[in-house]
XYZ file of C-alpha atoms in Angstrom:
698
model
C -0.225 0.347 -0.075
C 1.105 3.305 -0.324
C 2.106 5.259 1.943
C 0.622 9.460 2.965
C 2.636 10.746 -0.129
C 1.706 7.804 -2.037
C 5.023 6.537 -2.115
C 5.362 2.692 -2.664
C 7.012 0.104 -0.738
C 10.028 -2.012 -1.872
C 7.893 -4.814 -2.362
C 5.128 -3.096 -3.923
C 7.464 -1.095 -6.520
C 8.867 -4.886 -7.273
C 5.087 -6.045 -8.088
C 4.663 -2.859 -10.330
C 7.328 -4.223 -12.385
C 6.379 -7.772 -12.684
C 5.327 -9.057 -16.216
C 8.247 -7.214 -18.150
C 11.162 -8.807 -19.803
C 14.630 -8.155 -18.327
C 15.370 -5.552 -20.976
C 11.892 -4.109 -20.362
C 12.743 -3.572 -16.766
C 15.744 -2.183 -16.727
C 14.282 0.940 -19.105
C 11.369 1.325 -16.770
C 13.851 1.389 -13.535
C 16.833 3.053 -14.486
C 17.842 6.073 -12.010
C 16.579 9.191 -12.506
C 17.892 11.356 -15.174
C 18.709 10.758 -19.318
C 17.583 7.609 -20.405
C 17.140 6.613 -24.050
C 15.102 3.237 -25.106
C 16.118 2.157 -28.415
C 12.697 0.139 -29.146
C 12.080 -1.808 -32.431
C 8.743 -2.402 -33.331
C 6.471 -4.757 -31.427
C 8.467 -4.717 -28.716
C 6.449 -3.161 -26.081
C 8.047 0.426 -26.025
C 4.478 2.050 -24.802
C 4.364 -0.670 -21.703
C 7.843 -0.121 -20.736
C 7.639 3.865 -20.615
C 4.344 4.032 -18.966
C 5.671 1.558 -16.182
C 8.848 3.895 -16.168
C 6.196 6.735 -15.106
C 4.739 4.715 -12.437
C 7.913 3.707 -10.902
C 9.411 7.488 -10.817
C 6.228 8.133 -9.469
C 6.000 5.040 -6.649
C 9.229 5.527 -6.176
C 8.719 9.103 -5.272
C 11.231 10.738 -7.456
C 8.898 13.031 -8.927
C 4.893 13.641 -8.315
C 2.625 12.726 -11.175
C 1.625 15.853 -12.074
C 5.281 16.779 -12.931
C 5.606 14.510 -15.857
C 4.871 15.336 -19.325
C 5.276 12.696 -21.830
C 4.455 14.008 -25.849
C 4.130 11.943 -28.821
C 3.485 12.284 -32.166
C -0.166 11.085 -32.636
C -3.270 12.061 -30.730
C -4.131 7.992 -30.921
C -0.426 7.418 -29.240
C -1.228 9.699 -26.715
C -4.298 8.700 -25.607
C -2.981 4.759 -25.371
C -0.684 6.645 -23.337
C -2.877 8.281 -20.644
C -5.493 5.040 -20.693
C -2.630 2.812 -19.833
C -1.198 5.466 -16.934
C -4.717 5.975 -15.820
C -4.327 1.786 -15.599
C -1.138 2.334 -13.234
C -2.927 4.819 -10.951
C -0.893 8.025 -12.424
C -3.889 9.763 -13.765
C -2.364 12.863 -12.993
C 0.432 12.544 -15.597
C 0.134 14.555 -18.858
C 0.001 12.754 -22.054
C 0.003 14.892 -25.206
C 1.137 15.351 -28.322
C 3.722 18.205 -29.009
C 1.391 20.634 -30.368
C -1.259 19.838 -28.389
C 0.985 20.657 -25.164
C 2.546 23.739 -26.559
C -1.445 24.853 -26.988
C -2.143 24.184 -23.567
C 1.128 26.005 -22.345
C 0.903 28.738 -24.929
C -3.284 29.608 -23.673
C -2.383 29.678 -20.330
C 0.646 32.000 -20.588
C -0.167 34.163 -23.467
C -2.780 36.916 -21.478
C 0.834 37.484 -19.379
C 3.032 37.072 -22.325
C 0.611 39.458 -24.888
C -2.045 40.773 -23.094
C -4.738 40.208 -25.506
C -7.091 37.905 -26.251
C -5.366 34.725 -27.655
C -5.133 34.244 -30.888
C -7.376 31.282 -33.185
C -6.597 28.219 -34.521
C -5.862 27.917 -38.302
C -7.450 24.431 -38.768
C -6.232 25.114 -42.899
C -3.666 27.732 -44.225
C -4.601 27.172 -47.898
C -6.798 30.157 -47.902
C -3.725 32.451 -46.828
C -1.515 30.448 -49.166
C -3.721 30.989 -52.188
C -3.698 34.729 -51.584
C 0.484 34.632 -51.045
C 0.836 32.865 -53.864
C -1.277 35.082 -55.965
C 0.547 38.252 -55.304
C 4.152 36.000 -56.219
C 2.533 34.898 -59.583
C 2.286 31.233 -58.662
C -0.508 29.146 -59.602
C -3.715 28.658 -57.112
C -4.757 24.918 -58.448
C -5.234 23.055 -54.848
C -2.295 20.402 -55.432
C 0.042 23.884 -56.382
C -1.231 25.116 -52.522
C -1.018 22.336 -50.675
C 2.856 21.880 -52.473
C 3.720 25.211 -51.408
C 1.851 24.597 -47.773
C 3.896 21.605 -46.941
C 7.441 23.371 -48.204
C 6.267 26.368 -45.499
C 5.559 23.637 -42.893
C 9.181 22.094 -44.326
C 10.738 25.326 -43.673
C 8.860 26.266 -39.877
C 9.344 22.654 -38.671
C 13.699 22.977 -39.700
C 13.527 26.650 -38.076
C 14.588 28.028 -41.633
C 13.048 31.728 -42.139
C 12.313 33.124 -45.892
C 15.511 35.192 -46.187
C 17.345 31.912 -45.617
C 15.099 29.521 -47.874
C 16.524 29.498 -51.263
C 20.136 29.280 -49.840
C 19.045 26.307 -47.368
C 17.114 24.929 -50.289
C 20.290 25.425 -52.472
C 22.969 23.837 -50.467
C 20.614 20.422 -49.646
C 19.360 20.227 -53.641
C 15.815 20.265 -52.112
C 13.576 18.718 -54.662
C 11.276 22.437 -54.389
C 7.702 22.623 -56.329
C 8.484 25.914 -57.551
C 11.752 28.404 -57.965
C 13.024 29.303 -54.534
C 13.182 33.190 -54.528
C 9.257 32.698 -55.429
C 8.299 30.131 -52.483
C 10.327 32.245 -49.995
C 8.086 35.153 -50.966
C 5.029 32.996 -50.577
C 6.421 31.915 -47.507
C 7.086 35.679 -46.403
C 3.295 36.774 -47.842
C 1.867 34.065 -45.832
C 3.509 34.635 -42.673
C 2.545 38.780 -42.916
C -1.630 37.885 -43.724
C -1.535 35.486 -40.778
C -0.543 37.859 -38.783
C -2.711 40.407 -39.888
C -5.364 38.594 -39.483
C -4.092 37.199 -35.664
C -4.141 33.769 -35.791
C -1.723 31.007 -35.326
C -0.867 27.750 -37.227
C -0.313 24.312 -36.190
C 3.379 25.521 -35.858
C 3.120 28.746 -34.573
C 1.855 26.589 -31.810
C 5.312 25.547 -31.476
C 7.382 28.497 -31.772
C 5.587 30.763 -29.693
C 5.987 28.766 -26.860
C 9.723 28.257 -27.718
C 9.624 31.980 -27.736
C 7.903 32.632 -24.525
C 10.253 29.898 -23.113
C 13.148 31.264 -23.852
C 12.513 34.832 -23.491
C 10.647 35.436 -20.464
C 12.436 34.131 -17.552
C 9.303 34.018 -15.087
C 7.272 32.397 -17.250
C 9.736 29.985 -17.814
C 10.923 29.623 -14.070
C 7.130 28.889 -13.359
C 6.830 25.857 -15.997
C 10.088 24.643 -15.124
C 8.692 24.449 -11.383
C 5.644 22.911 -12.604
C 6.772 20.172 -15.195
C 9.446 18.145 -13.252
C 10.175 15.249 -15.760
C 9.747 14.402 -19.561
C 8.877 11.570 -21.547
C 9.264 11.403 -25.609
C 8.249 8.848 -27.719
C 8.816 8.423 -31.523
C 12.181 10.129 -30.768
C 13.377 9.557 -34.115
C 10.820 12.056 -35.765
C 11.678 15.288 -33.644
C 12.034 18.098 -36.012
C 14.244 20.473 -35.290
C 11.274 22.985 -33.825
C 10.687 19.971 -31.950
C 13.881 19.603 -30.171
C 14.072 23.261 -29.971
C 10.664 23.277 -27.906
C 11.716 20.346 -25.976
C 15.521 22.050 -24.790
C 13.090 25.441 -24.157
C 10.851 22.710 -21.917
C 14.386 21.200 -20.094
C 15.851 24.514 -18.909
C 19.799 22.633 -18.606
C 18.032 19.673 -16.846
C 18.550 16.162 -17.812
C 15.551 14.579 -16.163
C 14.184 12.952 -19.821
C 13.204 9.771 -21.278
C 13.500 9.351 -25.192
C 12.042 6.273 -26.913
C 12.714 5.773 -30.726
C 13.725 3.756 -33.414
C 16.071 5.218 -36.649
C 14.986 2.060 -38.904
C 10.976 3.514 -38.439
C 12.547 6.862 -39.066
C 9.573 7.997 -42.182
C 9.043 11.565 -41.903
C 12.026 12.915 -43.495
C 10.245 14.746 -46.034
C 8.739 17.482 -42.742
C 11.937 17.651 -41.730
C 12.552 15.190 -38.873
C 15.632 13.838 -38.245
C 16.806 10.642 -36.205
C 19.751 12.397 -35.381
C 18.778 13.461 -32.089
C 17.924 9.857 -31.546
C 21.864 8.478 -32.600
C 23.561 11.586 -31.016
C 21.394 11.396 -27.522
C 24.451 9.648 -25.334
C 26.691 12.312 -27.126
C 24.694 14.794 -25.248
C 24.123 13.119 -22.099
C 27.375 10.844 -21.522
C 26.199 9.217 -18.668
C 22.864 8.312 -20.269
C 21.180 4.813 -19.235
C 21.248 3.268 -22.801
C 18.547 -0.018 -23.114
C 17.604 -2.001 -26.249
C 14.120 -3.677 -26.753
C 14.300 -6.125 -29.848
C 12.261 -8.679 -27.936
C 9.123 -8.466 -30.734
C 5.956 -8.924 -29.338
C 3.559 -8.369 -31.756
C 4.871 -10.355 -34.655
C 5.202 -14.510 -35.425
C 8.996 -15.568 -36.324
C 8.186 -15.432 -39.943
C 7.328 -12.160 -40.150
C 9.976 -11.406 -38.236
C 12.582 -12.752 -40.351
C 11.055 -11.279 -43.167
C 11.225 -7.475 -41.399
C 14.705 -8.645 -40.600
C 15.800 -9.370 -43.950
C 14.128 -5.941 -45.305
C 15.979 -3.218 -43.186
C 19.260 -5.829 -43.290
C 19.124 -4.493 -46.858
C 19.516 -1.084 -45.557
C 22.629 0.910 -46.864
C 24.446 3.446 -44.944
C 22.571 2.594 -41.661
C 24.453 4.025 -38.484
C 25.595 1.618 -35.551
C 22.976 2.765 -33.294
C 20.230 2.106 -35.567
C 20.785 -1.661 -36.101
C 18.001 -3.498 -34.008
C 17.861 -7.258 -34.995
C 13.975 -8.120 -34.024
C 14.047 -11.472 -31.862
C 9.930 -12.875 -32.016
C 8.804 -14.030 -29.144
C 5.394 -15.728 -30.325
C 5.223 -19.281 -31.156
C 5.102 -20.089 -35.585
C 2.553 -18.972 -37.605
C 1.934 -18.660 -41.545
C 5.015 -18.017 -43.797
C 3.999 -14.482 -45.668
C 2.755 -14.868 -49.019
C 3.603 -13.152 -52.178
C 1.205 -12.754 -55.252
C 2.219 -11.718 -58.803
C -1.089 -10.191 -60.916
C -1.488 -8.807 -64.308
C -3.486 -5.585 -63.414
C -4.642 -3.843 -60.111
C -8.146 -5.029 -60.132
C -7.502 -8.891 -60.790
C -4.681 -7.916 -57.555
C -7.873 -5.989 -55.760
C -10.482 -9.049 -56.090
C -8.148 -11.588 -55.340
C -7.284 -9.362 -51.901
C -10.867 -9.203 -51.089
C -11.135 -13.159 -52.026
C -8.720 -13.764 -48.858
C -10.083 -11.207 -46.903
C -13.194 -13.068 -47.209
C -11.326 -16.503 -46.194
C -9.404 -14.849 -42.966
C -13.478 -13.246 -41.977
C -14.726 -17.521 -42.275
C -11.469 -18.430 -40.178
C -12.340 -16.265 -37.259
C -10.108 -13.087 -37.866
C -12.676 -10.006 -37.144
C -12.749 -7.535 -39.718
C -11.549 -4.499 -37.148
C -8.397 -7.307 -37.304
C -7.078 -7.311 -40.932
C -5.649 -4.164 -42.817
C -4.991 -3.296 -46.371
C -1.860 -0.952 -46.940
C -0.894 1.104 -49.948
C 1.808 3.789 -50.259
C -0.695 6.707 -51.536
C -3.917 7.273 -51.109
C -5.477 7.043 -54.679
C -4.606 3.327 -54.503
C -7.784 2.481 -52.235
C -10.119 2.876 -54.660
C -9.557 -0.309 -55.837
C -9.905 -1.906 -52.933
C -12.857 -0.537 -51.937
C -14.692 -1.179 -54.959
C -13.502 -5.459 -54.348
C -14.236 -5.759 -50.759
C -18.075 -3.393 -51.843
C -18.734 -5.837 -54.382
C -17.065 -8.956 -51.690
C -19.813 -7.452 -49.242
C -16.649 -6.734 -47.142
C -17.573 -3.138 -44.393
C -14.401 -1.634 -44.651
C -12.775 2.341 -42.968
C -10.976 4.591 -45.076
C -8.415 5.901 -42.319
C -8.280 9.407 -42.771
C -11.788 9.687 -43.650
C -14.407 10.864 -42.013
C -13.597 11.399 -37.927
C -15.428 8.896 -36.240
C -16.217 11.657 -33.266
C -17.981 13.848 -36.669
C -20.088 11.098 -37.234
C -23.947 12.185 -36.488
C -24.737 8.450 -34.686
C -21.661 9.430 -32.856
C -23.148 13.165 -31.982
C -26.227 12.035 -30.833
C -25.708 9.441 -28.616
C -22.763 11.719 -26.766
C -25.555 14.499 -26.117
C -27.937 11.685 -24.828
C -25.527 10.252 -22.394
C -24.349 13.959 -20.632
C -28.941 14.642 -20.537
C -29.004 11.286 -18.778
C -25.300 11.994 -16.719
C -27.749 12.711 -13.916
C -29.356 9.536 -13.362
C -27.602 8.106 -10.986
C -27.541 4.155 -12.276
C -24.517 2.566 -10.336
C -23.623 0.146 -13.434
C -22.045 2.323 -15.771
C -21.868 -0.486 -18.874
C -26.298 -0.865 -18.018
C -26.729 2.595 -17.824
C -25.019 3.065 -21.481
C -26.590 0.518 -23.151
C -30.065 1.667 -22.039
C -29.269 5.409 -22.842
C -28.034 3.756 -26.449
C -30.815 1.957 -27.527
C -33.037 4.701 -27.560
C -30.662 6.242 -30.562
C -30.610 2.998 -32.222
C -28.244 0.655 -30.604
C -30.126 -2.895 -31.158
C -29.690 -6.070 -29.248
C -28.624 -7.727 -32.348
C -26.585 -5.708 -35.623
C -28.746 -4.766 -38.743
C -27.896 -6.759 -41.845
C -25.570 -4.358 -43.671
C -24.834 -1.268 -45.166
C -25.096 2.084 -43.527
C -27.478 0.538 -40.546
C -24.784 -1.898 -39.699
C -21.737 1.327 -39.658
C -24.274 3.096 -37.412
C -24.538 0.019 -34.922
C -20.864 -0.537 -35.154
C -19.820 2.958 -34.191
C -23.003 2.870 -31.024
C -21.430 -0.496 -29.746
C -17.649 1.170 -30.001
C -18.808 3.482 -27.846
C -20.265 0.360 -25.387
C -16.791 -0.578 -24.922
C -15.361 2.020 -24.241
C -17.663 1.979 -21.284
C -16.607 -1.460 -20.283
C -13.106 -0.570 -20.625
C -13.358 2.243 -18.633
C -15.306 0.239 -16.039
C -12.380 -2.057 -15.868
C -9.391 0.383 -15.246
C -11.057 2.610 -12.867
C -12.577 1.989 -9.832
C -16.401 3.518 -9.541
C -16.705 5.042 -13.252
C -20.047 6.538 -13.142
C -21.758 8.075 -16.299
C -20.015 12.012 -16.117
C -17.427 10.033 -15.479
C -17.297 8.544 -18.557
C -18.784 11.554 -20.670
C -15.600 13.374 -20.025
C -13.395 10.481 -21.471
C -15.535 11.133 -24.575
C -15.039 14.642 -24.680
C -11.530 14.422 -23.871
C -11.114 11.695 -26.849
C -13.374 13.251 -29.137
C -11.234 16.894 -28.151
C -7.775 14.945 -28.896
C -9.834 12.798 -32.155
C -8.936 9.124 -30.400
C -11.698 7.272 -31.499
C -12.643 3.818 -30.668
C -12.017 0.534 -32.704
C -15.095 0.315 -35.224
C -15.374 -2.743 -37.201
C -14.686 -3.037 -40.807
C -11.567 -3.891 -43.028
C -8.903 -0.590 -42.090
C -7.881 0.619 -45.854
C -4.588 3.062 -45.061
C -2.028 4.403 -46.440
C 1.598 3.135 -45.079
C 2.278 6.361 -43.257
C -0.736 6.571 -41.976
C -0.421 3.026 -40.555
C 2.144 4.298 -38.953
C 2.167 2.589 -34.907
C -0.825 0.839 -35.794
C -1.161 -3.291 -35.583
C -3.109 -6.075 -36.894
C -3.713 -9.580 -37.201
C -3.671 -9.718 -40.489
C -1.725 -7.263 -42.660
C -1.782 -6.551 -46.896
C 0.894 -4.758 -48.404
C -0.446 -4.284 -51.999
C 0.711 -2.203 -55.250
C 4.301 -3.167 -54.358
C 5.433 -2.320 -58.408
C 8.455 0.230 -58.886
C 7.570 3.487 -59.197
C 4.997 2.899 -56.191
C 7.139 1.515 -54.082
C 9.901 2.609 -54.388
C 7.674 6.265 -55.225
C 8.703 7.507 -58.263
C 9.456 10.774 -57.196
C 12.780 8.971 -55.509
C 14.309 8.737 -58.419
C 17.769 7.766 -57.931
C 18.580 9.554 -54.855
C 19.864 7.102 -51.950
C 18.442 8.323 -49.235
C 14.489 9.209 -50.741
C 15.046 5.480 -51.814
C 16.398 4.214 -47.866
C 13.078 5.804 -46.051
C 11.125 4.595 -49.029
C 12.881 0.714 -47.465
C 11.951 1.759 -43.741
C 8.615 2.757 -44.734
C 7.865 -0.722 -46.332
C 9.325 -2.461 -42.745
C 7.242 -0.235 -41.106
C 4.338 -1.987 -43.296
C 6.115 -5.363 -42.962
C 5.744 -4.894 -39.031
C 2.387 -4.094 -38.472
C 1.591 -7.445 -38.900
C 1.096 -9.389 -36.208
C 0.378 -13.402 -37.683
C -1.308 -12.852 -41.787
C 1.366 -10.759 -44.109
C 0.268 -10.543 -47.552
C 2.733 -8.962 -50.424
C 2.015 -8.263 -53.822
C 1.891 -6.576 -57.026
C 0.502 -5.739 -60.738
C 2.110 -6.286 -63.875
C -0.264 -3.318 -65.172
C -2.748 -0.494 -64.022
C -5.512 -1.675 -65.985
C -7.216 -4.560 -67.524
C -5.875 -5.268 -71.387
C -2.512 -2.248 -70.575
C 1.433 -3.642 -71.153
C 2.182 -5.754 -68.866
C 5.084 -3.840 -68.164
C 5.698 -2.952 -64.521
C 7.998 -4.608 -62.549
C 7.793 -5.695 -58.915
C 9.653 -3.761 -55.554
C 13.387 -4.042 -55.833
C 12.790 -4.334 -51.865
C 11.314 -7.923 -52.923
C 14.239 -9.038 -54.273
C 15.776 -11.663 -52.113
C 12.553 -11.928 -50.307
C 10.383 -13.885 -52.369
C 11.239 -17.660 -52.129
C 12.761 -19.008 -54.366
C 10.015 -21.603 -55.555
C 7.471 -19.067 -56.020
C 6.377 -18.771 -59.296
C 7.052 -15.304 -59.195
C 10.924 -15.530 -58.774
C 10.605 -18.132 -61.476
C 9.646 -15.814 -63.778
C 11.968 -13.648 -63.440
C 15.042 -15.495 -63.725
C 13.703 -16.996 -66.975
C 13.138 -13.154 -68.092
C 16.847 -11.796 -66.908
C 18.323 -15.167 -68.995
C 16.618 -14.966 -71.665
C 19.016 -14.119 -75.089
C 15.820 -12.298 -76.659
C 15.502 -9.945 -73.660
C 14.259 -6.649 -75.135
C 17.025 -3.783 -75.669
C 15.229 -1.594 -73.294
C 16.314 -3.849 -70.638
C 19.583 -4.494 -71.189
C 22.817 -2.601 -70.320
C 23.699 -0.048 -73.581
C 27.177 -0.567 -72.602
C 27.894 -4.423 -71.100
C 24.664 -5.705 -72.436
C 23.790 -7.140 -68.677
C 19.913 -7.194 -67.741
C 18.631 -4.002 -66.206
C 17.372 -4.770 -62.681
C 16.321 -1.579 -61.338
C 14.349 1.158 -62.183
C 17.099 3.740 -62.360
C 19.194 0.979 -64.535
C 16.392 1.094 -66.837
C 15.732 4.915 -67.222
C 19.656 5.178 -68.238
C 19.742 2.036 -70.131
C 22.990 0.906 -68.292
C 23.627 -1.126 -65.489
C 25.315 0.465 -62.243
C 28.415 -1.181 -62.588
C 29.249 0.663 -65.897
C 30.594 4.252 -66.128
C 28.475 7.040 -66.449
C 28.933 9.229 -69.720
C 26.625 12.039 -68.496
C 27.209 15.526 -70.288
C 27.291 17.940 -67.378
C 26.417 21.075 -68.939
C 24.161 18.996 -71.063
C 22.071 18.238 -68.072
C 22.348 21.769 -66.623
C 20.749 23.201 -69.740
C 18.197 20.410 -69.368
C 17.236 21.085 -65.915
C 17.269 24.917 -66.876
C 14.463 23.911 -69.555
C 12.859 22.129 -67.121
C 12.335 24.879 -64.621
C 11.191 27.008 -67.216
C 8.521 24.870 -68.407
C 7.423 23.600 -65.267
C 6.891 27.741 -64.032
C 5.551 28.018 -67.636
C 3.289 25.008 -66.744
C 2.387 26.008 -63.246
C 3.208 21.868 -62.166
C 6.024 20.331 -60.053
C 9.516 20.293 -62.170
C 9.349 16.259 -61.821
C 5.871 16.185 -63.750
C 7.852 17.790 -66.706
C 10.552 15.473 -66.623
C 12.150 13.567 -63.383
C 15.355 13.824 -62.812
C 16.588 10.468 -63.713
C 14.803 10.534 -67.651
C 17.018 14.098 -67.858
C 20.381 12.024 -66.319
C 19.422 9.630 -69.155
C 19.059 12.348 -71.629
C 22.448 13.427 -70.865
C 24.197 10.243 -70.752
C 22.676 9.142 -74.540
C 22.685 12.643 -76.570
C 19.778 11.937 -78.631
C 19.871 13.251 -82.189
C 16.434 12.529 -83.565
C 12.733 11.049 -82.173
C 13.591 7.642 -82.643
C 16.407 7.832 -80.398
C 14.519 10.589 -78.111
C 11.850 7.252 -77.565
C 13.985 4.676 -76.884
C 14.845 6.545 -73.479
C 12.617 4.906 -70.522
C 9.952 7.238 -69.659
C 9.682 9.106 -72.523
C 6.419 8.299 -74.483
C 4.113 9.512 -76.993
C 2.303 12.286 -75.205
C 5.596 13.554 -74.042
C 7.593 13.195 -77.238
C 4.760 15.003 -78.763
C 5.145 17.944 -76.148
C 8.536 18.172 -75.283
C 10.817 16.122 -77.667
C 11.130 19.421 -80.387
C 12.500 21.511 -77.238
C 14.631 18.836 -75.955
C 16.099 17.984 -79.036
C 16.474 21.749 -79.858
C 18.207 21.766 -76.045
C 20.825 18.757 -76.808
C 21.886 19.988 -80.522
C 22.398 23.953 -79.193
C 24.854 21.740 -76.169
C 26.688 20.459 -78.922
C 27.154 23.301 -80.504
C 28.484 25.542 -78.277
């Protein structure tokens, strides 16, 4: 039992750590001070860090109210709060970086600024559009989204409008318009936003950091309030988030970070694993614990995941975690090749039906793809098969009409005084459509599933909080709605690989694993971009607990040319006796292999997309004409600006490189370069040949 201060006896503290493996226990019980937990996928990091918080509190090192734990998604923060509540440390704060900063900024605003707090800007495209119009750039939605992403990257990277052109030039960043124009849009956007007295999400972090750095009394009050910090997913921290964390700490070192450099997948947004990898350089006395026991996935899935990440290039030594499967054996991962995407989607739907018939629940099945546009084929196939599904990133749970009605009804009944929470919730929701048995299907079934999910939340609260009543449950629902932390609703999940980060399912389908999609085409031949794509693929593989399906299609539409190739990341993974592996080997060995798939220098097979683009294998030296390449890039920049599209839409870097190497003199030679078809030839052919001729004559 705890004493009057809430501190547990040594025996009780040891019981708190029961059930943790030796490495988890070492992390949870590490002394107060800097701790770095290198946690592989499925190794129980959330369990470990919540037990660490509980251990620090129950040992008397810190009070629960002095703990601030931050992570990157509202769902992860909600899960952390639920676990902390179950461990009896409800007062510990678990929030996203932005939610924590917003709360702090709102509290300190009257003292620092003096007037009413500025409103939060939910969608910045209106202001970006006005700024783009003034800069004489396009205002199409796609262009504005690209510009907004650049502004977000710059602010997350602590880059001002004045510094943007020089920084992007040094980084050779692929940008959607000339750097000077983007800087102008960025500067004007900030002016418009400030004039309207609104803040965007990045401002929450920037202004909170400035308040703590520039106002000593505010910083002192904050640091007296919060003494202990925990950062989850530390491999994805941006320079701005790190600066805010430093301001929170104020030179102190009571910090626990948790991360896995193998899961860094947000570099495009400014994230970097460097703070994680350099943690011990900054804190030489830090405790470092490696979690490699994978409790999520079967040994078969774990073995495949290790092979995926084991092929990565340039991995720092500190990131080389190798997962060790702890579960009993399961089925081998399945690989499948199809003629087109429609056939692939139909096959996936059939396999989903088999899993459902075998007892796997729909909410424990996910279909993951690289880009959201791929979902359409799977939505159609699942609909045709009568299988319910949810598109992650679609309508938010707490915005649905039936959920809003349910919450209103529960609030109205909160004074009834019934003692059994779950029974009360069921009774109230029966008035808004929750029947004993589910309806047959369609929209009525979706509404019923949403109401049942609310009942299940009540069951969860009743199991973890003693004497939980309806007012307490309504407060829990309000908190979840504010954080957009929805419950699980029955249905197969459709999601992008990025959206799947932090989630897991019994069965995972990784679909569309063809070159140009995985890795994505605009990664080109940039090694850093390719390695990030590999890590994204690794994240997808490690979402699966038991059943894993990996598939690709040779054509996009029925009847189209079957000229796609499976992802380079699958080489070495597809079993030798698999039909697709045999087909690939036989194609490479055939003397009749088309010239386009053979190296123009040595005649060997071209196995990678970039090799096909360049017309030569990676072993043969480049013959690029650097002066021509620069002329081509200059021409492309002018045409992209003219057409108001990103540069890669005109031609990718790889295609320009191929032109600069092969120096085509006529349309026949130009069209023989991979990536230049009839449309590109008609639109740009004469201009490209003119650039080549001008370069040769100069």
